[in-house]
XYZ file of C-alpha atoms in Angstrom:
499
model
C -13.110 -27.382 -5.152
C -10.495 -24.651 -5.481
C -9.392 -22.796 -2.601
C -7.519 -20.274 -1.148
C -4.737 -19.941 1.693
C -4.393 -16.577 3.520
C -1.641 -15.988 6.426
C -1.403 -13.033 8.912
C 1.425 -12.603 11.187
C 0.376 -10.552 13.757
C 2.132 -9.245 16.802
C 0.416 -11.909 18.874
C -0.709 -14.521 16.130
C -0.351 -16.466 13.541
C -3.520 -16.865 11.509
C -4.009 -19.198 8.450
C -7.496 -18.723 6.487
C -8.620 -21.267 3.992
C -11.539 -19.799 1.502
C -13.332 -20.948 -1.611
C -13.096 -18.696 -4.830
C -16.012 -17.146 -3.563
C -14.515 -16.097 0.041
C -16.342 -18.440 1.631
C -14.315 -19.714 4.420
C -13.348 -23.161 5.141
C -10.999 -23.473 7.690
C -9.024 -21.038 10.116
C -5.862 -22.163 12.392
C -5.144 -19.877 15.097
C -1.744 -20.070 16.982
C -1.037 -17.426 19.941
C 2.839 -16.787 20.819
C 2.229 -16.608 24.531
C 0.088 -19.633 24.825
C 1.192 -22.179 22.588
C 4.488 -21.288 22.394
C 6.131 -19.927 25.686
C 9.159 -21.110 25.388
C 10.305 -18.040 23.838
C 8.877 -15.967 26.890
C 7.030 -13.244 24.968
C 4.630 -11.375 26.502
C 1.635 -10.302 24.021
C 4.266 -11.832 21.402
C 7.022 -9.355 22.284
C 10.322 -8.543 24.309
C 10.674 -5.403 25.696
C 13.670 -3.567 26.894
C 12.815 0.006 27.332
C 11.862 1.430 24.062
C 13.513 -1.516 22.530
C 10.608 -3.812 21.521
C 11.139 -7.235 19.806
C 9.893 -10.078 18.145
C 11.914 -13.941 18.054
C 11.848 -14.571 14.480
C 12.060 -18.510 15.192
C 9.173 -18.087 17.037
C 7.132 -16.790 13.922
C 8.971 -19.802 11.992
C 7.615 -22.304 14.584
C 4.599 -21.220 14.464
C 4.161 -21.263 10.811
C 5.357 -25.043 11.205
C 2.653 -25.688 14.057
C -0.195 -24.169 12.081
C 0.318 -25.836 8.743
C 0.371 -28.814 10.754
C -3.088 -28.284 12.194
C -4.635 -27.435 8.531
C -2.874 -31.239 7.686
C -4.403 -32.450 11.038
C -7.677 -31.440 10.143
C -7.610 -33.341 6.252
C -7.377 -29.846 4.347
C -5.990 -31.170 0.576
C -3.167 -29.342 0.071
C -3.113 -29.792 -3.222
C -6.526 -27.743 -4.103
C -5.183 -24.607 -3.070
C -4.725 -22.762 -5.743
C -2.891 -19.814 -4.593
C -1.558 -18.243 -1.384
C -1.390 -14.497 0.029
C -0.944 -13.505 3.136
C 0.443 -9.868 5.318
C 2.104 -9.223 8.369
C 2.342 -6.637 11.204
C 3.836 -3.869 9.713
C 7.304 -1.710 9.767
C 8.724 -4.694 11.668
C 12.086 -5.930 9.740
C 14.170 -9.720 9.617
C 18.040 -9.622 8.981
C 19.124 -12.653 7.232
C 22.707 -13.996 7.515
C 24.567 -14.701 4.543
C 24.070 -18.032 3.182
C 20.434 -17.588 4.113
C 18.888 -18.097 0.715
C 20.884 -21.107 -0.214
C 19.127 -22.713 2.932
C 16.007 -21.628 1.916
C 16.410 -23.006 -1.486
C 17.653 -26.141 -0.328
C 15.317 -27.128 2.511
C 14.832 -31.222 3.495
C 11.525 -31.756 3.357
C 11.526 -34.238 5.779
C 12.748 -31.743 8.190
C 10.600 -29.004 10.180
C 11.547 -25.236 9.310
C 12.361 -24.640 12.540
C 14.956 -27.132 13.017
C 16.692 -25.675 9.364
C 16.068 -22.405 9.788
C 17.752 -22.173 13.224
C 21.608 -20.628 11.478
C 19.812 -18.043 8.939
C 19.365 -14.834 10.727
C 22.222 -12.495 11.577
C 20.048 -11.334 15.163
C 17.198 -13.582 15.774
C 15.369 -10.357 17.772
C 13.601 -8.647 15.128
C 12.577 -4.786 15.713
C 8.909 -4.403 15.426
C 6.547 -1.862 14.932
C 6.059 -1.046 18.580
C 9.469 -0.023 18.652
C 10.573 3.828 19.667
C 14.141 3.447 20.158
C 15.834 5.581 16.930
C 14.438 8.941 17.799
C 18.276 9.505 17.137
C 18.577 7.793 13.418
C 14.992 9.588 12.727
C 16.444 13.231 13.410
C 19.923 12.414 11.252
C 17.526 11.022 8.350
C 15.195 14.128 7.990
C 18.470 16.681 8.410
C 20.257 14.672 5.475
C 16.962 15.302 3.507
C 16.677 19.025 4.582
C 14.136 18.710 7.365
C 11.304 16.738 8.205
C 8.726 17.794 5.567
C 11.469 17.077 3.510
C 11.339 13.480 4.166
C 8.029 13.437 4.379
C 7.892 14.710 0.502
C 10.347 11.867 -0.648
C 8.482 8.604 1.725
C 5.069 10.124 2.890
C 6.108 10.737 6.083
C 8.361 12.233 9.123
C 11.197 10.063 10.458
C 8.896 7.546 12.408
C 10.904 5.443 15.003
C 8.662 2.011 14.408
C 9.669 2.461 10.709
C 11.755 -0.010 8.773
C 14.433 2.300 7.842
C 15.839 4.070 11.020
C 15.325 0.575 12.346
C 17.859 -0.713 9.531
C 20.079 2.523 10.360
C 20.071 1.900 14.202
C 21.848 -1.447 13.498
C 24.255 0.068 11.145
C 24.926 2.905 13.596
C 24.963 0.925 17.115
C 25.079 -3.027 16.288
C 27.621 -2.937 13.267
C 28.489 -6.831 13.415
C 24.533 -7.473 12.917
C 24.327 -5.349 9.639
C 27.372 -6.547 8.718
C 26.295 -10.027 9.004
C 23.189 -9.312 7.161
C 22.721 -10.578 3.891
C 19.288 -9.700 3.072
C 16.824 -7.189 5.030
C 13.286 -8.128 4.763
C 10.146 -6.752 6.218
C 8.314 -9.230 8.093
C 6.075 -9.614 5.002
C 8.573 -10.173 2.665
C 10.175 -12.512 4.995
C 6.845 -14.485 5.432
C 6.846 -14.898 1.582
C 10.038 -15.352 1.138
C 9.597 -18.663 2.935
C 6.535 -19.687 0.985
C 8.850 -18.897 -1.979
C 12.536 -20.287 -0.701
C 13.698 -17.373 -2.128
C 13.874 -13.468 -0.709
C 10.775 -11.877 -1.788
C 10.102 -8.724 -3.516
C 8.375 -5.815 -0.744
C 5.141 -4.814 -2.052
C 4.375 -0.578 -2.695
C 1.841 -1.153 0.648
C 3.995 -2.234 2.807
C 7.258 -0.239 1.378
C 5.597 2.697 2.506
C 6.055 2.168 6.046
C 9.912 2.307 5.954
C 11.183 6.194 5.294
C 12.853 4.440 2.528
C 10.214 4.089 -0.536
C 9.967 7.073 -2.856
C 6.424 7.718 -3.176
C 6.652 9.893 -6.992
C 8.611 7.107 -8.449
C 7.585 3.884 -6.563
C 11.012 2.967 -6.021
C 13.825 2.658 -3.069
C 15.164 6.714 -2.694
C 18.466 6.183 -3.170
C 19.417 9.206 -0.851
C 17.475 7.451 1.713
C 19.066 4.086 1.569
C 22.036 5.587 1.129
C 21.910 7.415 4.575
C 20.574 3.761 6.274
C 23.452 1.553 5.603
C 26.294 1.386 3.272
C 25.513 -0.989 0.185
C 22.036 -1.130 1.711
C 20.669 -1.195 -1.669
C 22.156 -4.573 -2.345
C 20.432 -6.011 1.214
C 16.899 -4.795 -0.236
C 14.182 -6.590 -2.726
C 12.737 -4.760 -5.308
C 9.517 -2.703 -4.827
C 5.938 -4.416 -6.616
C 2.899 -4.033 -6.897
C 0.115 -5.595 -4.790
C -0.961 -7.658 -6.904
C 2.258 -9.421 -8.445
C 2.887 -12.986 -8.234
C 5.975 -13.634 -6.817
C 6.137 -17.110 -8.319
C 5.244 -20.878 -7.491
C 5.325 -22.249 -3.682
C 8.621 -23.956 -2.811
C 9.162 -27.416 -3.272
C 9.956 -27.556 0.354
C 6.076 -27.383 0.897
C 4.867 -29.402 -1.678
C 6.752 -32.169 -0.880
C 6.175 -31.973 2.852
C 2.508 -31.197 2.666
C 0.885 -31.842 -0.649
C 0.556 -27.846 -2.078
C -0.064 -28.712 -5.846
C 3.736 -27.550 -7.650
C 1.668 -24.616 -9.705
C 0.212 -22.944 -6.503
C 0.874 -19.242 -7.202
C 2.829 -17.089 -4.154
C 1.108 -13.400 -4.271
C 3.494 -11.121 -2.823
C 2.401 -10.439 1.273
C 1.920 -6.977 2.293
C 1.192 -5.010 5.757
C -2.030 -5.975 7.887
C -3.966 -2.955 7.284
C -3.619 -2.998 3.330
C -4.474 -6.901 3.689
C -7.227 -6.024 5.758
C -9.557 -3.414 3.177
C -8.502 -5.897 0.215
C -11.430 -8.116 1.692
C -13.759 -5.074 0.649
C -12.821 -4.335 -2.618
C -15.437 -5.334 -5.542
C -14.724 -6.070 -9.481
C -16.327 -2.751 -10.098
C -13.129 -1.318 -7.617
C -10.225 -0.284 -8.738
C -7.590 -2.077 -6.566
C -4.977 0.307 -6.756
C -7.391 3.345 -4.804
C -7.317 1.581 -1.727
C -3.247 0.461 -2.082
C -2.842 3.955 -3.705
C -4.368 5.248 -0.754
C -2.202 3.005 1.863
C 1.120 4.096 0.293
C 0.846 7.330 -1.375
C -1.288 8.717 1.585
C -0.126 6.392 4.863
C 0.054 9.743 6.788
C -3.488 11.634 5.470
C -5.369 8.519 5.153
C -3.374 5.710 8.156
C -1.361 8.099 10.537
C -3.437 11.163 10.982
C -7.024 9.510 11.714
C -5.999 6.518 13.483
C -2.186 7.927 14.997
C -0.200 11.113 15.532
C -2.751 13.674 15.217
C -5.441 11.227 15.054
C -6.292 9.347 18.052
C -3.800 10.566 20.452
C -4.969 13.807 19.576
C -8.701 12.677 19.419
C -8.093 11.398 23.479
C -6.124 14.969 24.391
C -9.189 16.285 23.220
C -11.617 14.113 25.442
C -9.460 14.647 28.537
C -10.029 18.320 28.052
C -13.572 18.309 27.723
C -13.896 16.454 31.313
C -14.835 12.711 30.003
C -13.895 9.175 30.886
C -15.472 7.102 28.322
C -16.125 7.658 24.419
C -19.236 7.442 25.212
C -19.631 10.618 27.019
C -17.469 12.239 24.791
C -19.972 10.916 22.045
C -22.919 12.683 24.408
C -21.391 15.824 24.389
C -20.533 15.887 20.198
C -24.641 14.959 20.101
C -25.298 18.684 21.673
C -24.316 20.293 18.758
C -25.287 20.471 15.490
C -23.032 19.249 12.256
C -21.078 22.447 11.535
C -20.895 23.268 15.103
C -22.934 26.699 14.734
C -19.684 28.359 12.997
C -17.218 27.520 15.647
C -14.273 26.028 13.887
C -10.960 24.241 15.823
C -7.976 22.852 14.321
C -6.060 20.830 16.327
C -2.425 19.559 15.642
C -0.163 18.139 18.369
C 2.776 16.862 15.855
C 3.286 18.733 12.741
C 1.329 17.354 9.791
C 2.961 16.194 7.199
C 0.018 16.219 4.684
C -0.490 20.143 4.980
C 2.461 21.450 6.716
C 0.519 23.107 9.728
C 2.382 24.231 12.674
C 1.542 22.066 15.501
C -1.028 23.859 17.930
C -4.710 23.582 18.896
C -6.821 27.088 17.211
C -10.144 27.477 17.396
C -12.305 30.041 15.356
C -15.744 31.883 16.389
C -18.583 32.652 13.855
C -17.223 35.418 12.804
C -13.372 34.170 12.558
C -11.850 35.805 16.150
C -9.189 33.156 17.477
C -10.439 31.823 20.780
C -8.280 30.299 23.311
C -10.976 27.528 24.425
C -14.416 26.307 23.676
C -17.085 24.973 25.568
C -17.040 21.266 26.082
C -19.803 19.976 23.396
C -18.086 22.816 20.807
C -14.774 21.400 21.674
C -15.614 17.577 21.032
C -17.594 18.453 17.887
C -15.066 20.655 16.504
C -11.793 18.186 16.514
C -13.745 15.607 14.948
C -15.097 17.855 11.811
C -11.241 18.922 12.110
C -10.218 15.604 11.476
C -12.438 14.794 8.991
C -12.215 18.404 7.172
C -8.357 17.496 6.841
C -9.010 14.255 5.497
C -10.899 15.678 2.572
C -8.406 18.814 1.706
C -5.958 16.333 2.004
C -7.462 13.660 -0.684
C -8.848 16.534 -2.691
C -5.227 17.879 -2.905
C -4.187 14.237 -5.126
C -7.212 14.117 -6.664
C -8.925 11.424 -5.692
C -11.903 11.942 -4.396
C -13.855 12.029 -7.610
C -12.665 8.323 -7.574
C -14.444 7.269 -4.235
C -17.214 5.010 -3.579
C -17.113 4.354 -0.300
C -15.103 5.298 3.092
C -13.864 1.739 4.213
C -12.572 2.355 7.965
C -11.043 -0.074 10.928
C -9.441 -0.260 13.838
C -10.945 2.060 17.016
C -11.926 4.912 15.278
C -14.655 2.534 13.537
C -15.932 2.866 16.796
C -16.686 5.937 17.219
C -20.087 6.778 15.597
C -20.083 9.862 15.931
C -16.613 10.316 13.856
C -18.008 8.010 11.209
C -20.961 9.923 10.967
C -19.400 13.185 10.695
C -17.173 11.433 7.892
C -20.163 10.364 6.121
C -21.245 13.716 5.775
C -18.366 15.637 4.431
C -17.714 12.973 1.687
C -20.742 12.577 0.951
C -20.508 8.873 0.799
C -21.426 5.546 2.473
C -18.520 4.243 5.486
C -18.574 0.832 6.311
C -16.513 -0.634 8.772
C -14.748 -3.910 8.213
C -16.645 -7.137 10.014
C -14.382 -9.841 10.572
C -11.610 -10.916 13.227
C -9.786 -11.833 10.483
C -9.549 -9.476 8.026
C -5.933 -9.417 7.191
C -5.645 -13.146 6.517
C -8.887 -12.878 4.842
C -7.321 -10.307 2.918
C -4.496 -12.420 1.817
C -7.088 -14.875 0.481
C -8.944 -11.860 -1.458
C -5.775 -10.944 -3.253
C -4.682 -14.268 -4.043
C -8.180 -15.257 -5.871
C -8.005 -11.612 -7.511
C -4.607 -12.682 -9.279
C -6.597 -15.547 -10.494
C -9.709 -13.863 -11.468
C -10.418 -10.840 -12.664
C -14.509 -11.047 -12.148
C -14.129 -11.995 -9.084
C -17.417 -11.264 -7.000
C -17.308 -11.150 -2.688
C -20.981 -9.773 -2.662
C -19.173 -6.740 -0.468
C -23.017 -5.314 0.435
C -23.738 -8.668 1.333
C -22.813 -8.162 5.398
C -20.090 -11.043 5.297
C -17.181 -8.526 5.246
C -18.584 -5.001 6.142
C -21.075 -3.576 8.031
C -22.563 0.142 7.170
C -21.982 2.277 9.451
C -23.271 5.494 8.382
C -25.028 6.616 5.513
C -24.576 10.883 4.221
C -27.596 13.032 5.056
C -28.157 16.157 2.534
C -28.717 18.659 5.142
C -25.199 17.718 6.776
C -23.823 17.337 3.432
C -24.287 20.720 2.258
C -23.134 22.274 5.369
C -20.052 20.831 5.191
C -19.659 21.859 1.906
C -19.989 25.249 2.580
C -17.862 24.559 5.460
C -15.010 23.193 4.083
C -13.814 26.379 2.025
C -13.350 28.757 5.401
C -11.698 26.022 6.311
C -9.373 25.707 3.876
C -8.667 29.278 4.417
C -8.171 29.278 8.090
C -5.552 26.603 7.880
C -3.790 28.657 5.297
C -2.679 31.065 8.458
C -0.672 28.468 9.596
C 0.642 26.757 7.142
C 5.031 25.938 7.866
C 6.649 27.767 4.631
C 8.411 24.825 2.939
C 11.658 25.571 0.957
């Protein structure tokens, strides 16, 4: 039997997923930081100093060793797995010293990675992606590009402290001897591969787009960018790939020490929540929607549903209207009816980068008078059609939502039913919400039988993967529709002028 090997390293895990060609798992290996490892003293598999938050990369090393030692433990054959894919928490970033990659290349089999890799990193605390400690480098980035929407034009997004690049620029700026040191920045993705590979890695587009450094019209590095990070930074960084390119074969290092058959194809890793829809994508899919829509869009699809002016803004909201629990806030959205009998709110507590707006919270009567508040149930109906109105201008504005099937969503706002209803109803399409605890490893598995298949089948509607969630109803449908165009008007009044 063929199979499969998926990794995810996750801020408190390391997760290795063994499937058929069919996704069918086989095995999983589980190893948490704090538990099994506490020598390294993290605490939910971090270090935190302030806004400084950190990750040990040997930690993440040792725990690759420990967990490909349980899959030999429990008789897995090595030499059946036919390719390997994998992701990572995103944003997060590994400097290696010089000399790194002859090490890599030249790794004793006989010899843990751990104990080899000990001398290859120029600071072995890695900045992740709960870091918020370069509001600084952020607000010298977006002046060199003109402003923030500036930026956000070039990358997708503001200067976001957790991102790779004013992470890179912080250790230029502040920790000189560190970037100097540095050979070779990777994301923690690339670096994961770059082990399977024993070579650095190339950064795939998904995962690139979480760094203020990726140009999202060419799919390249923005030299202006990188320029601004780090001098010779360019010569530190991988080139950019798609999601779907092979990297190469697995390193000798592993087949030698475990068995991996010498042809076993390396996929190149990407970010957790890329890795995590690939599980529901179908031969009938186009893959690149759902990347396209993870690097192009981070902000509209990622960031403004899920962060900024998603669901800190969605919990500003429920504070207001006097609730404790999502679930009364859910109560009080089930009071009114969809389109909120003409009462309209658009709510914005960081400026959006999608559609320029000027950060505020404005809500609309009937008949379009500016209100300064609503009643409770108007005001929790109203900022979720908001969010979900904004969504759709937003996609409709890159043209792609003549090109969706389905809404795929995760992470808390899959939650909320009433949000996923409302969703449902001004796409006009089925959302299902992904199913299993491990999607992102699952993921890597997904990607790494597509490069090896192209009918590849997962039975998506089969309930393995995804459950539905909510289905469109016509009546909503066509309300929204109608809907949608005052909305598109109202926003227009305050809309930042862009130069």
């Amino acid at each position: 039997m063929e199979t499969f090997l998926g990794i995810d390293l996750g801020t408190q895990q390391l997760k290795a997923v063994l499937t058929d060609e069919n996704l069918n798992i086989v095995c999983i290996e589980v190893i948490n930081y704090d538990n099994e490892l506490p020598e390294f003293n993290t605490v939910g598999g971090v270090h935190r100093a302030g806004e400084t938050v950190t990750a040990p990369v040997l930690m993440w090393i040792k725990a690759l060793d420990n967990v490909l030692y349980r899959l030999k433990l429990n008789g897995i054959e090595f030499s059946s797995i036919k390719a390997i894919s994998g992701a990572a928490q995103q944003h997060g970033s590994v400097f290696w010293k010089h000399g790194a990659e002859q090490i890599l290349k030249a790794l004793n089999f006989r010899e843990t990675l751990f104990n080899q890799l000990q001398n290859s990193f120029a600071t072995n605390d890695c900045p992740i992606w709960m870091d918020a400690s370069t509001t600084s480098e952020c607000k010298i980035l977006e002046d060199s590009c003109g402003g923030p929407m500036q930026l956000a034009t070039r990358t997708g997004s503001v200067g976001c402290e957790r991102f790779t690049g004013p992470q890179i620029f912080k250790k230029y700026r502040k920790e000189r001897h560190i970037y100097d040191s540095t050979e070779h920045v990777s994301l923690i993705s690339s670096f994961l591969c770059s082990v399977f590979c024993g070579c650095y890695a190339s950064v795939d587009f998904g995962d690139a787009s979480g760094t203020n450094l990726f140009n999202i019209a060419t799919f390249k590095w923005d030299d202006h960018c990188v320029n601004v990070c780090g001098k010779d930074l360019r010569s530190k960084l991988a080139d950019c790939v798609p999601s779907t390119t092979s990297i190469g074969f697995i390193a000798d290092y592993f087949v030698k020490r475990y068995g991996f058959s010498p042809a076993c194809n390396v996929i190149v890793f990407t970010g957790d929540n890329p890795s995590s829809l690939a599980v529901l994508c179908q031969s009938s899919d186009c893959l690149g929607v759902p990347v396209t829509l993870c690097f192009s869009g981070y902000i509209s699809l990622f960031q403004s549903l899920m962060d900024i002016n998603g669901d800190g803004t969605r919990t500003n909201i429920r504070a207001l209207c006097g609730c404790k629990t999502w679930y009364e806030f859910e109560l009080l959205v089930a009071e009114t009816p969809p389109g909120n009998d003409g009462f309209i709110g658009i709510y914005f507590d960081e400026l959006e980068t999608s559609c320029a707006i000027k950060p505020g919270y404005y809500r609309f009567n009937v008949d379009g008078k500016l209100l300064q508040s609503f009643a409770p149930n108007v005001e929790a109906r109203a900022i979720l059609e908001h969010q979900c109105l904004s969504k759709r201008v937003s996609l409709e504005n890159v043209c792609l939502t003549d090109e969706m099937k389905h809404i795929q969503v995760t992470g808390g706002a899959s939650e909320n039913s009433a949000l996923v209803q409302i969703l449902s109803d001004v796409f006009n399409l089925p959302v299902y919400k992904i199913k299993t605890a491990h999607s992102a490893a699952l993921g890597g598995c997904a990607r790494a039988i597509m490069s090896e298949s192209k009918n590849f089948n997962f039975n998506f509607h089969s309930g393995n993967y995804a459950e539905l969630v909510a289905l469109p109803r016509p009546f909503a449908v066509e309300i929204y529709n109608t809907m949608i165009c005052r909305y598109k008007e109202l926003i227009k009044l305050f809309t930042v002028d862009q130069p």
